[in-house]
Coordinates of C-alpha atoms in Angstrom, one line a residue:
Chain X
X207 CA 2.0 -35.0 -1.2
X208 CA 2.5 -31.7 0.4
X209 CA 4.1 -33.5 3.8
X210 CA 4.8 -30.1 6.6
X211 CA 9.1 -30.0 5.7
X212 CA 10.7 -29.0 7.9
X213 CA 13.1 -27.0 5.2
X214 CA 12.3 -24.5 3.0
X215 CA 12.2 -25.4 -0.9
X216 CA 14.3 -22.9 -3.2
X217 CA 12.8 -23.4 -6.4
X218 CA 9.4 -24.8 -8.1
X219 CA 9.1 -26.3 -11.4
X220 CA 5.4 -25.6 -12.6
X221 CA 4.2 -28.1 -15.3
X222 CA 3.6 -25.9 -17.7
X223 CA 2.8 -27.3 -21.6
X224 CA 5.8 -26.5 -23.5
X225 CA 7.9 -26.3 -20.1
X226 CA 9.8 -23.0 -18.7
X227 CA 8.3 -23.7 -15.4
X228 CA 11.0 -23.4 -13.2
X229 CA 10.8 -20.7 -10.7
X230 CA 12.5 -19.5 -7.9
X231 CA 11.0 -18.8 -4.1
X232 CA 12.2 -15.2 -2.7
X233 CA 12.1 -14.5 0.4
X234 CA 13.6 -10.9 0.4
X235 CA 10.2 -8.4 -0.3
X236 CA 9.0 -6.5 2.7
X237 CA 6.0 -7.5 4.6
X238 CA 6.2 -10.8 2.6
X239 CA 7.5 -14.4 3.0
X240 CA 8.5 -17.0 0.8
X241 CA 6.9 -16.2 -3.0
X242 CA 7.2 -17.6 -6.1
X243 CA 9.2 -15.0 -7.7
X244 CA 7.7 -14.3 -11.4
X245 CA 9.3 -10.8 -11.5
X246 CA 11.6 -8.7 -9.3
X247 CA 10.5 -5.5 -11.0
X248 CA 8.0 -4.4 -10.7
X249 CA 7.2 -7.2 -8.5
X250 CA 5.1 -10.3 -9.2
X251 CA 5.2 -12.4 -6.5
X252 CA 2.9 -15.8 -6.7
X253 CA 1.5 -17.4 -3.6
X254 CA 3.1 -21.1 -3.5
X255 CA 0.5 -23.4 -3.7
X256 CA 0.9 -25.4 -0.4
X257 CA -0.7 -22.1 1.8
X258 CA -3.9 -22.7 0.2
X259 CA -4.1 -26.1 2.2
X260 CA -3.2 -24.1 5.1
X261 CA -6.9 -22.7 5.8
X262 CA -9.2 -20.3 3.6
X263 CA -7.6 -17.1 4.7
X264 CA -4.3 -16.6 2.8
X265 CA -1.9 -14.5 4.8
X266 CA -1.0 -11.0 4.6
X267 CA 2.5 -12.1 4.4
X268 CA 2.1 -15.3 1.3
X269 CA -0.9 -13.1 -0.6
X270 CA 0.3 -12.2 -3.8
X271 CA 2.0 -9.5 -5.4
X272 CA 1.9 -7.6 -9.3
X273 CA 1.6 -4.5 -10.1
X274 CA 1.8 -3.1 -13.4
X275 CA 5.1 -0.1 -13.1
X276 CA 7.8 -0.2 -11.3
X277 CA 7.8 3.4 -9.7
X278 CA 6.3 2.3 -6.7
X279 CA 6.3 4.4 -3.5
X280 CA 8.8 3.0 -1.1
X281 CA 7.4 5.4 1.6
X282 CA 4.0 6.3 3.0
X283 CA 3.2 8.9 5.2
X284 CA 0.4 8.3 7.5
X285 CA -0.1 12.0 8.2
X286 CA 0.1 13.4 4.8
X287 CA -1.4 10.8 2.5
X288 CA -4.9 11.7 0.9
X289 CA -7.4 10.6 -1.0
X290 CA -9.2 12.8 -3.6
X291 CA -12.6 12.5 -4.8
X292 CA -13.1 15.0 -7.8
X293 CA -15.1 15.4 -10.7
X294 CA -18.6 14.9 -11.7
X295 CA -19.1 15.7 -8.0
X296 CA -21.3 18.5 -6.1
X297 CA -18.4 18.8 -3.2
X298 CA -14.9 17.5 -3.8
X299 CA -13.5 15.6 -1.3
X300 CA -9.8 15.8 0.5
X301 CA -9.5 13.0 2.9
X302 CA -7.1 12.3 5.2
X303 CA -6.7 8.5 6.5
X304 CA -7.9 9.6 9.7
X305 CA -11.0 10.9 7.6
X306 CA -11.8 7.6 6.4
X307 CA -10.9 5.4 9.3
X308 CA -13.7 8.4 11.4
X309 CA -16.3 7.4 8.8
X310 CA -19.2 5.8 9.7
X311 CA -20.6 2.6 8.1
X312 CA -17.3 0.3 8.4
X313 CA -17.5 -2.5 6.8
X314 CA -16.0 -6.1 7.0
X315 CA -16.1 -9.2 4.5
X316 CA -14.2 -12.0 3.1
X317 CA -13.8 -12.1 -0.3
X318 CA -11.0 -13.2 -2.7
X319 CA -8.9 -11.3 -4.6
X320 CA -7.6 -13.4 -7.9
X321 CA -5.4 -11.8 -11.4
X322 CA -7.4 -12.4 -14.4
X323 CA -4.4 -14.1 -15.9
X324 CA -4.0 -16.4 -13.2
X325 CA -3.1 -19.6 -14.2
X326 CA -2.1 -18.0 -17.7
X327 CA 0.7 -20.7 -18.0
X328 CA -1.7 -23.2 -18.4
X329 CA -3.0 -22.0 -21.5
X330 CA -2.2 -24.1 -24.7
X331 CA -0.9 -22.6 -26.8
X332 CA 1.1 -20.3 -24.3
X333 CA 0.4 -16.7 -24.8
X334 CA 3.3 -13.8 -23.5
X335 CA 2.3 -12.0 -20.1
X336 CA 3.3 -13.0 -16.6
X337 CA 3.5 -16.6 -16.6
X338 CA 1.3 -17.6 -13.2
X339 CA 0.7 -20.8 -12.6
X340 CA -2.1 -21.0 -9.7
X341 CA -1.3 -18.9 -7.2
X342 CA -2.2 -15.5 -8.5
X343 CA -4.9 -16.0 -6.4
X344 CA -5.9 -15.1 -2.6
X345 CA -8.8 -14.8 0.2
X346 CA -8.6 -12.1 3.0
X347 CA -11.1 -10.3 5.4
X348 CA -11.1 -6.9 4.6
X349 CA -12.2 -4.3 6.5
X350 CA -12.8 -0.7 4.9
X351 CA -15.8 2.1 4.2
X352 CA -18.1 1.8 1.8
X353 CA -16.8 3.1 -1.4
X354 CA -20.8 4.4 -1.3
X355 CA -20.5 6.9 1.6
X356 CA -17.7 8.6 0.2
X357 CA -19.3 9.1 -3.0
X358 CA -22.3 10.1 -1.5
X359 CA -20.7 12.7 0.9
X360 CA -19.0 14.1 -2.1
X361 CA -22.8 14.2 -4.3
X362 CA -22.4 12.2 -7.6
X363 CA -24.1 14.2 -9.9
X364 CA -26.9 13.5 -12.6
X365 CA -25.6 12.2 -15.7
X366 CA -22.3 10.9 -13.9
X367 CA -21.4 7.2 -15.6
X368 CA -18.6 5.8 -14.3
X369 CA -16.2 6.5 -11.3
X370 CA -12.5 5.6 -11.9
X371 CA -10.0 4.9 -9.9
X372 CA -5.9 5.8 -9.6
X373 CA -3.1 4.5 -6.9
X374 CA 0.2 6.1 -6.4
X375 CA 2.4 4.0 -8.9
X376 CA 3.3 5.4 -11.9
X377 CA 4.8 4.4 -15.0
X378 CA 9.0 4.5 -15.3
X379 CA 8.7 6.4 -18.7
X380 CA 6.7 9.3 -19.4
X381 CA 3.6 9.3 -21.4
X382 CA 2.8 5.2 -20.7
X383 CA -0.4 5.1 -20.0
X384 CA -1.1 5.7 -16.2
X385 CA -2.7 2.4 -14.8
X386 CA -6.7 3.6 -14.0
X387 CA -9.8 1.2 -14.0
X388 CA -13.5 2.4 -13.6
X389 CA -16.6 0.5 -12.5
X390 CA -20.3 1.8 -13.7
X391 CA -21.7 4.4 -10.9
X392 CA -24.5 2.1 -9.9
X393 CA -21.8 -0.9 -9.3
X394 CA -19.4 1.6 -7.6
X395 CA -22.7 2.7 -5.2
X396 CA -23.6 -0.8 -5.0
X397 CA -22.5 -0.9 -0.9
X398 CA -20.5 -4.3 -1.3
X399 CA -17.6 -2.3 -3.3
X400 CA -15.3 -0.9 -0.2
X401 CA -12.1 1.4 0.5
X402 CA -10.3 -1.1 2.5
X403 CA -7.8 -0.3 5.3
X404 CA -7.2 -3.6 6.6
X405 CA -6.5 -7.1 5.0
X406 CA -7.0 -9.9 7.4
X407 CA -7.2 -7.6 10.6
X408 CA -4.0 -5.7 9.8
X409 CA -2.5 -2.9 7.4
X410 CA -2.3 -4.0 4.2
X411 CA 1.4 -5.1 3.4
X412 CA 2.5 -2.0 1.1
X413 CA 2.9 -4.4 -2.0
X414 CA -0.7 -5.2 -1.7
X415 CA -1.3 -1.7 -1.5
X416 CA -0.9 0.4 1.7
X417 CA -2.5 2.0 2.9
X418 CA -5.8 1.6 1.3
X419 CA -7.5 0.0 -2.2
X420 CA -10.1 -0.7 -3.4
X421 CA -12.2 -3.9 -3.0
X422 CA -14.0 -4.8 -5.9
X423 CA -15.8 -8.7 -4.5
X424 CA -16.6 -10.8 -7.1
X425 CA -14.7 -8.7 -9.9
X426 CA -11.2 -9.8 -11.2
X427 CA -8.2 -7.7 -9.0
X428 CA -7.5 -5.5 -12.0
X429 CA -10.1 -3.3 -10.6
X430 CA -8.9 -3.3 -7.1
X431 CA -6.8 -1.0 -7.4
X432 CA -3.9 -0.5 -4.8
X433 CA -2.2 2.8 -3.0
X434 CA -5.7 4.4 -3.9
X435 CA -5.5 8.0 -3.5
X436 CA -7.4 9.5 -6.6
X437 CA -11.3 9.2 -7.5
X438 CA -12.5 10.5 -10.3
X439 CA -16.3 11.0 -11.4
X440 CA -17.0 10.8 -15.2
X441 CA -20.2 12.0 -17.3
X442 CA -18.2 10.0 -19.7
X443 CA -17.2 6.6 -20.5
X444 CA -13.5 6.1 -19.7
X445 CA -11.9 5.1 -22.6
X446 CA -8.3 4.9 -20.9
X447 CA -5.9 2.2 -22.5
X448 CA -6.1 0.1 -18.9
X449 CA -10.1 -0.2 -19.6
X450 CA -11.0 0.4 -23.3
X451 CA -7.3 -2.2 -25.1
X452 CA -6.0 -4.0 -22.2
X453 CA -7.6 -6.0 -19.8
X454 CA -10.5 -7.1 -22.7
X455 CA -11.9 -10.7 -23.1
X456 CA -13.9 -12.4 -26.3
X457 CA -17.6 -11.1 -25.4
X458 CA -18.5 -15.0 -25.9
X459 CA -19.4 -18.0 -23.7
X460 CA -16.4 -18.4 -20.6
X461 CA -14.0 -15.4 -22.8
X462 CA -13.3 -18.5 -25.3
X463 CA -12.1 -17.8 -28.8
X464 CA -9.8 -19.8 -31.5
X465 CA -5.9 -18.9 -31.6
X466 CA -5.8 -16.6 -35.0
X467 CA -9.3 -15.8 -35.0
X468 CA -10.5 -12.7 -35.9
X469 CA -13.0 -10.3 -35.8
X470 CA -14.0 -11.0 -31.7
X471 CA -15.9 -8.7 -30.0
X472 CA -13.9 -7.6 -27.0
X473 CA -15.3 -6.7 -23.6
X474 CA -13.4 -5.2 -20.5
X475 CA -13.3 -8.0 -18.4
X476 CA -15.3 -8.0 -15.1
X477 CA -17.0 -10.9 -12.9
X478 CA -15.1 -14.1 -11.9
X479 CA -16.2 -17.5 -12.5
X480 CA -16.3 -20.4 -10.1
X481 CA -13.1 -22.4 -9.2
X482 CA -11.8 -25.2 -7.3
X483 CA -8.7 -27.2 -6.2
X484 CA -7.3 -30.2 -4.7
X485 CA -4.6 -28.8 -1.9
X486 CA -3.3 -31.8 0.1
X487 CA -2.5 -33.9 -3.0
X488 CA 0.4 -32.9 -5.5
X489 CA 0.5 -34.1 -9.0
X490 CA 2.6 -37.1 -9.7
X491 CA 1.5 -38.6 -5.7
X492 CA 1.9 -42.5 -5.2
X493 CA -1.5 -43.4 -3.3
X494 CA -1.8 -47.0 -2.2
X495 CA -4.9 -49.4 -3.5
X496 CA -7.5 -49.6 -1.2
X497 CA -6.2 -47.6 1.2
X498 CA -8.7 -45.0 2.2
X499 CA -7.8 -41.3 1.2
X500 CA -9.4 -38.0 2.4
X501 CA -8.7 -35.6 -0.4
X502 CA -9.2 -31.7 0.5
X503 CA -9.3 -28.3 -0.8
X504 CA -10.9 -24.9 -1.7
X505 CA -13.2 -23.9 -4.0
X506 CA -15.0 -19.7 -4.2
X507 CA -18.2 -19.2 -6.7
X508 CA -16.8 -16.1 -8.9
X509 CA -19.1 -13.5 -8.5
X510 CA -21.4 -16.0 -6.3
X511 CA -21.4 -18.3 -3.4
X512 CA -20.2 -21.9 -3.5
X513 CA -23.6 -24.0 -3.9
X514 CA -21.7 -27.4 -4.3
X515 CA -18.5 -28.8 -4.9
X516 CA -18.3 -32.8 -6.6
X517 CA -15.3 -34.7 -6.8
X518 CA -14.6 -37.6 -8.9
X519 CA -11.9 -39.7 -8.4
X520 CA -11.9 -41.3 -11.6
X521 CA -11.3 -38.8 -14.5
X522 CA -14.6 -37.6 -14.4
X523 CA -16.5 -40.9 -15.1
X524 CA -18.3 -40.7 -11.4
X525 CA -18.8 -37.6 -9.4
X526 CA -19.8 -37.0 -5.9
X527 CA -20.8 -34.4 -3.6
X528 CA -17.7 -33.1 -1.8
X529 CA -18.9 -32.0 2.2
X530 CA -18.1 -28.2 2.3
X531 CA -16.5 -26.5 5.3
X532 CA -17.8 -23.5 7.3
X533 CA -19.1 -20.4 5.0
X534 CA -17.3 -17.7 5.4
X535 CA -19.3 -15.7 3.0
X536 CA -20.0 -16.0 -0.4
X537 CA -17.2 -13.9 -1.8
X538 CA -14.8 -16.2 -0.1
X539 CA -12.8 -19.3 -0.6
X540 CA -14.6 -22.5 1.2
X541 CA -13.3 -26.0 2.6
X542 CA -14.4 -29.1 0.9
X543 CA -13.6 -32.5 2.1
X544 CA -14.3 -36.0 0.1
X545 CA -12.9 -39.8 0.3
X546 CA -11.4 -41.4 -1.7
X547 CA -10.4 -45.1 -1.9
X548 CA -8.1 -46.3 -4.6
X549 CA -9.6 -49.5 -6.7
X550 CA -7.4 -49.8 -9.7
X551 CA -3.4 -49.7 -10.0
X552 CA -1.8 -46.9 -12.2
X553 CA -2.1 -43.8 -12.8
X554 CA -5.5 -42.1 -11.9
X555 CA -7.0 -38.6 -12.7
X556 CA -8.8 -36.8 -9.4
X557 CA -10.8 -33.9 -10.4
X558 CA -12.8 -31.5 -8.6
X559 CA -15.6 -29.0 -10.2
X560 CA -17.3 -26.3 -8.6
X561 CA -21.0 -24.7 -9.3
X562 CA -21.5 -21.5 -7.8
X563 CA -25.1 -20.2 -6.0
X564 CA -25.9 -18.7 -9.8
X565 CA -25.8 -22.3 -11.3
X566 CA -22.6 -21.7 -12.7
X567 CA -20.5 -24.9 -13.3
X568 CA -16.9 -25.3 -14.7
X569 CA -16.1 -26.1 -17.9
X570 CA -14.5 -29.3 -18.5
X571 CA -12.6 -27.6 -21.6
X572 CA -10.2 -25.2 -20.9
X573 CA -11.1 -21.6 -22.4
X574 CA -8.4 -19.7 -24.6
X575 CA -8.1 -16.0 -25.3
X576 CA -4.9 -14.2 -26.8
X577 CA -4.6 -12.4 -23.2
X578 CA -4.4 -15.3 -21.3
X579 CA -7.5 -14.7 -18.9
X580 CA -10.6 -16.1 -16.9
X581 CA -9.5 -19.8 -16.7
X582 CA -11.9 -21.8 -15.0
X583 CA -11.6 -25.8 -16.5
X584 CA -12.0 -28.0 -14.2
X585 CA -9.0 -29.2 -12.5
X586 CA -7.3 -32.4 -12.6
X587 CA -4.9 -33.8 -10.2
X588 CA -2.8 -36.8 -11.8
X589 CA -2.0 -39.6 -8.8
X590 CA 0.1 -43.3 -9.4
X591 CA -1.9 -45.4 -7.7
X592 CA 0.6 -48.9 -6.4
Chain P
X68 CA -26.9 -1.6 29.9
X69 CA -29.0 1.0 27.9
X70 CA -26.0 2.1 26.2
X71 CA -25.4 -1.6 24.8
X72 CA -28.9 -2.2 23.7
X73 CA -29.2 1.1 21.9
X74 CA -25.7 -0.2 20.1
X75 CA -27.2 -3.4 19.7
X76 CA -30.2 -1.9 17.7
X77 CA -27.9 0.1 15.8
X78 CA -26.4 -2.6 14.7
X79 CA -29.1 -4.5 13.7
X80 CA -29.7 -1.9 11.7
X81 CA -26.1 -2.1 10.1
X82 CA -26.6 -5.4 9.3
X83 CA -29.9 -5.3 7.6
X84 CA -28.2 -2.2 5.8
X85 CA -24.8 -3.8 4.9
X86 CA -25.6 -7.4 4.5
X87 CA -21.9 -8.6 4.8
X88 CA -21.2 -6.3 7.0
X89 CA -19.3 -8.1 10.4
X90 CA -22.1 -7.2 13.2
X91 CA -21.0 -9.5 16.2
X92 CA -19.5 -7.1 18.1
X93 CA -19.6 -3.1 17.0
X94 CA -18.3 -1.9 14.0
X95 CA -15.0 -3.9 12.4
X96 CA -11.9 -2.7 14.2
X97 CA -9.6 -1.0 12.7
X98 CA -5.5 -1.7 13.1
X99 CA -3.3 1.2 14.1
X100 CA -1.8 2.3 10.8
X101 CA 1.8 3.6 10.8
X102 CA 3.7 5.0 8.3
X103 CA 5.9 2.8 6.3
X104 CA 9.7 2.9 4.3
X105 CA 10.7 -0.2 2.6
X106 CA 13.2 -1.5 0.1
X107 CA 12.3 -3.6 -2.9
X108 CA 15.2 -6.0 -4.4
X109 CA 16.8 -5.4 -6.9
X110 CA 17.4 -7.7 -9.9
X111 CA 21.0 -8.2 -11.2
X112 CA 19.9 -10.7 -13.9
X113 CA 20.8 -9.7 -17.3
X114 CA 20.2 -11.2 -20.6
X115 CA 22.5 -13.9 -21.1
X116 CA 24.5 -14.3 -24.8
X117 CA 27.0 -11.7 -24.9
X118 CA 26.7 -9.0 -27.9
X119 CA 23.2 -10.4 -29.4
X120 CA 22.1 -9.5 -26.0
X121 CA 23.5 -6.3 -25.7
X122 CA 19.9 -4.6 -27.0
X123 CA 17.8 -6.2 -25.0
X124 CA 20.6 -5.4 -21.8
X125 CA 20.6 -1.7 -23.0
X126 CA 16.6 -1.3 -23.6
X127 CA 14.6 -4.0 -21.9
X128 CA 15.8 -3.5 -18.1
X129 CA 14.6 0.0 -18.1
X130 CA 11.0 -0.7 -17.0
X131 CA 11.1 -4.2 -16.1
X132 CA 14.0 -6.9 -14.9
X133 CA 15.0 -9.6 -16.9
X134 CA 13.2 -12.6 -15.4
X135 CA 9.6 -11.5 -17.0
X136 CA 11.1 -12.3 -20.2
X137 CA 13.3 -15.2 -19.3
X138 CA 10.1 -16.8 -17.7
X139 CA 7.9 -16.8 -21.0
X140 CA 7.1 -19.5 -22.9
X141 CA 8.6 -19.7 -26.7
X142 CA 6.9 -17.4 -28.5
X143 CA 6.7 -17.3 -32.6
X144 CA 8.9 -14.7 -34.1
X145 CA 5.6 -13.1 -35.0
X146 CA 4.7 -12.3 -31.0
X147 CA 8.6 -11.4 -30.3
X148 CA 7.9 -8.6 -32.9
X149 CA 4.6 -8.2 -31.5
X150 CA 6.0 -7.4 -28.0
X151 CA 8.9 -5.0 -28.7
X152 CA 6.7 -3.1 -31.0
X153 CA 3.5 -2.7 -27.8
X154 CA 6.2 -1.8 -25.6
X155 CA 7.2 1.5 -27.8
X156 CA 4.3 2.2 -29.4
X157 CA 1.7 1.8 -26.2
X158 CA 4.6 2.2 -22.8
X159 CA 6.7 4.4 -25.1
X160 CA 9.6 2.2 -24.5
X161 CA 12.5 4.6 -26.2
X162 CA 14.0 2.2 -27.9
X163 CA 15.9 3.3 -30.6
X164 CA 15.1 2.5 -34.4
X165 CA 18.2 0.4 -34.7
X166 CA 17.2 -2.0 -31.7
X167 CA 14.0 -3.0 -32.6
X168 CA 14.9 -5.6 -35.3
X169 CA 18.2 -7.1 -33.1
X170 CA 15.5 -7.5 -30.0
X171 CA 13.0 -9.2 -31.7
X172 CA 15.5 -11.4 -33.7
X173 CA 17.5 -12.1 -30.2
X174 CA 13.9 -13.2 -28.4
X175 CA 12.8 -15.1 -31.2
X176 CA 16.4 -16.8 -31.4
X177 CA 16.4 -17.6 -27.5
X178 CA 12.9 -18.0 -26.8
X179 CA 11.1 -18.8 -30.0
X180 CA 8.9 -21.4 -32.1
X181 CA 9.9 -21.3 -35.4

């Protein structure tokens, strides 16, 4: 069981099938704490799992990290930095940060913020890409404008279909393809979708993108895309590499396909799916027979609210309603609580499942795609009962 | 007084506009934000194994450190392949003709399935 020690743990072995789990916890990135260090460059950086136990608001400092290239601007100026809007536009826009933080309309929500490979390592078979187990995952309050009033100062024209978006980074070796992702105009005018300044009531830490990105809630963090200073309005699909090859999931029920097979149709991917965890209660924990247990966690609805969570602590055979904590919106994470009192020595399964405001429910199979994305099966949390 | 109920009506209508937007107290406030200079680490982890390394040493660390490849899975030689190959032909990794077959068979001889 996570217990609060007092030291601080220098290496995590992840139970991943087929092993190569071992990871070590850095401490050395700016604006960041102890991570689970997946890559030094470019950085990934997971969140270790014991802060999601911690409350529903990951902090600035333990959010996690990846980007895509490793030329990553060590500097921002304040003063100088802009933002362009550009394109299929009636007025092009220049905007200073002072510009945007001027603008009226400001916006605040929670929402989370997870990689579509998150919890990639779990995938059976394995499949190459960074190897996350589930921590690639977070929940902030951000506070931005309306990606809407900056499109509609600049005039999206008739016929404009998509509106795509570029940060600072840039690749190490000409002609890779620069990282951009789009959204559809109507989802980019939507008024949810923001240009956030703040993450959690302070600057964003510059690995999660200073000093603004986008906020995309609901949608996987491919499309949020950090160090945003480029906005470009297309009468034409974009049909860049980082929209149209990578970033694609089986168009079929929860992105599931067979390893080998063939002929899939492939979709970029887009909304998230509900999820949920047990946080107070490691794998492999002794529990004591009949000794009463209160077993918490978190749980978000995707692209929904969280309508119920339902713990069983018998490997699925019984489920009940887990009590759910204060809502702190319906993009964000949420508390549940349930007891649990141990009736049968050895080793026991706890599992939680989550159904979002849609009627979504986890699977209890997991999904499997070549790319590693989108896993939602229902978690279990192995416990020796004595 | 006046002044705070016109704000307060405002606001209402904010809220009724932006559903999620926070409307307890005015709009969201916004933190002072100050330019920034960091450092990232840097990675001194090379491929271990001596001369069938040596490719991946000479090649690989370019774009990324070692550790993204020392943390996958085993992979069949098929994916190894796979991998070295996406890396030149879509990030235009320029990896020389020569390398290509030595990197593949090194990843598929450290980290593979078959």
């Amino acid at each position: 069981m996570a217990a609060g020690s007092a030291f601080a743990a220098k290496s995590v072995d992840f139970p991943f099938p087929g092993g190569v789990g071992e990871r070590e916890i850095a401490t050395g990135f700016p604006g960041k704490g102890a991570m689970v260090l997946q890559r030094t460059r470019p950085p990934l950086l997971e969140t270790p799992f014991e802060v999601f136990d911690q409350g529903v608001f990951t902090p600035n400092d333990r959010f996690f990290v990846r980007w895509h290239y490793a030329v990553i601007p060590t500097s921002i100026d304040v003063e100088s930095f802009r933002l362009n809007v550009h394109g299929a536009v009636d007025k092009p826009l220049t905007l200073s940060l002072a510009d945007i933080l001027a603008m009226p309309g400001r916006i605040e929500y929670a929402a989370v913020n997870q990689c579509s490979g998150n919890s990639r390592g779990f995938f059976q078979p394995r499949v190459p890409g960074g190897q996350w187990a589930n921590g690639a995952m977070g929940n902030a309050k951000w506070t931005g404008v309306p990606l809407k009033a900056v499109l509609d100062r600049a005039g999206v024209k008739a016929g404009a279909v998509q509106v795509r978006f570029n940060g600072l980074d840039t690749p190490v070796v000409a002609g890779s393809p620069d990282f951009m992702k789009s959204l559809s105009v109507d989802h980019a005018r939507d008024g949810e979708v923001m240009i956030a300044f703040a993450m959690n009531g302070k600057p964003l830490p510059l690995l999660n993108g200073f000093p603004v990105r986008l906020v995309v809630p609901g949608w996987y963090s491919t499309y949020w895309v950090k160090m945003l200073n480029d906005i470009e309005i297309l009468d034409h699909p974009d049909e860049n590499f980082w929209i149209k090859t990578a970033y694609t999931i089986p168009d079929t029920p929860h992105a599931d396909m067979k390893p080998g097979q063939t002929g899939v149709p492939m979709v970029p991917i887009n909304r998230m799916v509900p999820r949920s965890f047990v946080t107070n209660i490691r794998e492999g924990a002794k529990l004591r027979l009949g000794n009463p247990v209160t077993v918490r966690g978190i749980a978000f609805g995707g692209d929904s609210g969280v309508a119920k969570v339902e713990f069983s602590g018998d490997g699925g055979q019984k489920w009940e309603t887990a009590q759910l904590g204060k809502d702190e919106g319906k993009y964000s994470f949420r508390r549940w609580e349930a007891h649990l009192v141990p009736r049968t020595t050895g080793v026991q399964a706890l599992m939680v499942r989550c159904t979002n405001t849609a009627g979504v429910v986890q699977p209890d199979t997991p999904n499997w795609n070549p790319a590693g994305f989108m896993r939602n099966v229902i978690e279990t949390t192995h416990v020796s009962v004595l | 007084m006046t002044i705070r109920t016109v704000a307060g009506v405002l606001l209402g209508a904010c809220a009724l506009a932006w559903p999620l937007a926070h409307a307890s107290a005015g709009a969201p406030p916004a933190p002072a934000l100050r330019s920034v200079s960091v450092q990232l680490p840097v990675s001194k982890r090379m491929f271990p194994g001596g001369a069938e390394a040596a490719p991946a040493n000479a090649n690989c660390l370019t774009c990324h450190s070692a550790g993204m490849v020392l943390n996958q899975p085993s992979l069949s030689k098929a994916t190894w392949e796979a991998e070295v190959k996406k890396m030149i032909a879509v990030y235009k990794a320029p990896i020389a003709e020569k390398d290509i077959a030595p990197i593949a068979a090194y990843l598929a001889a450290t980290k593979g399935t078959d």
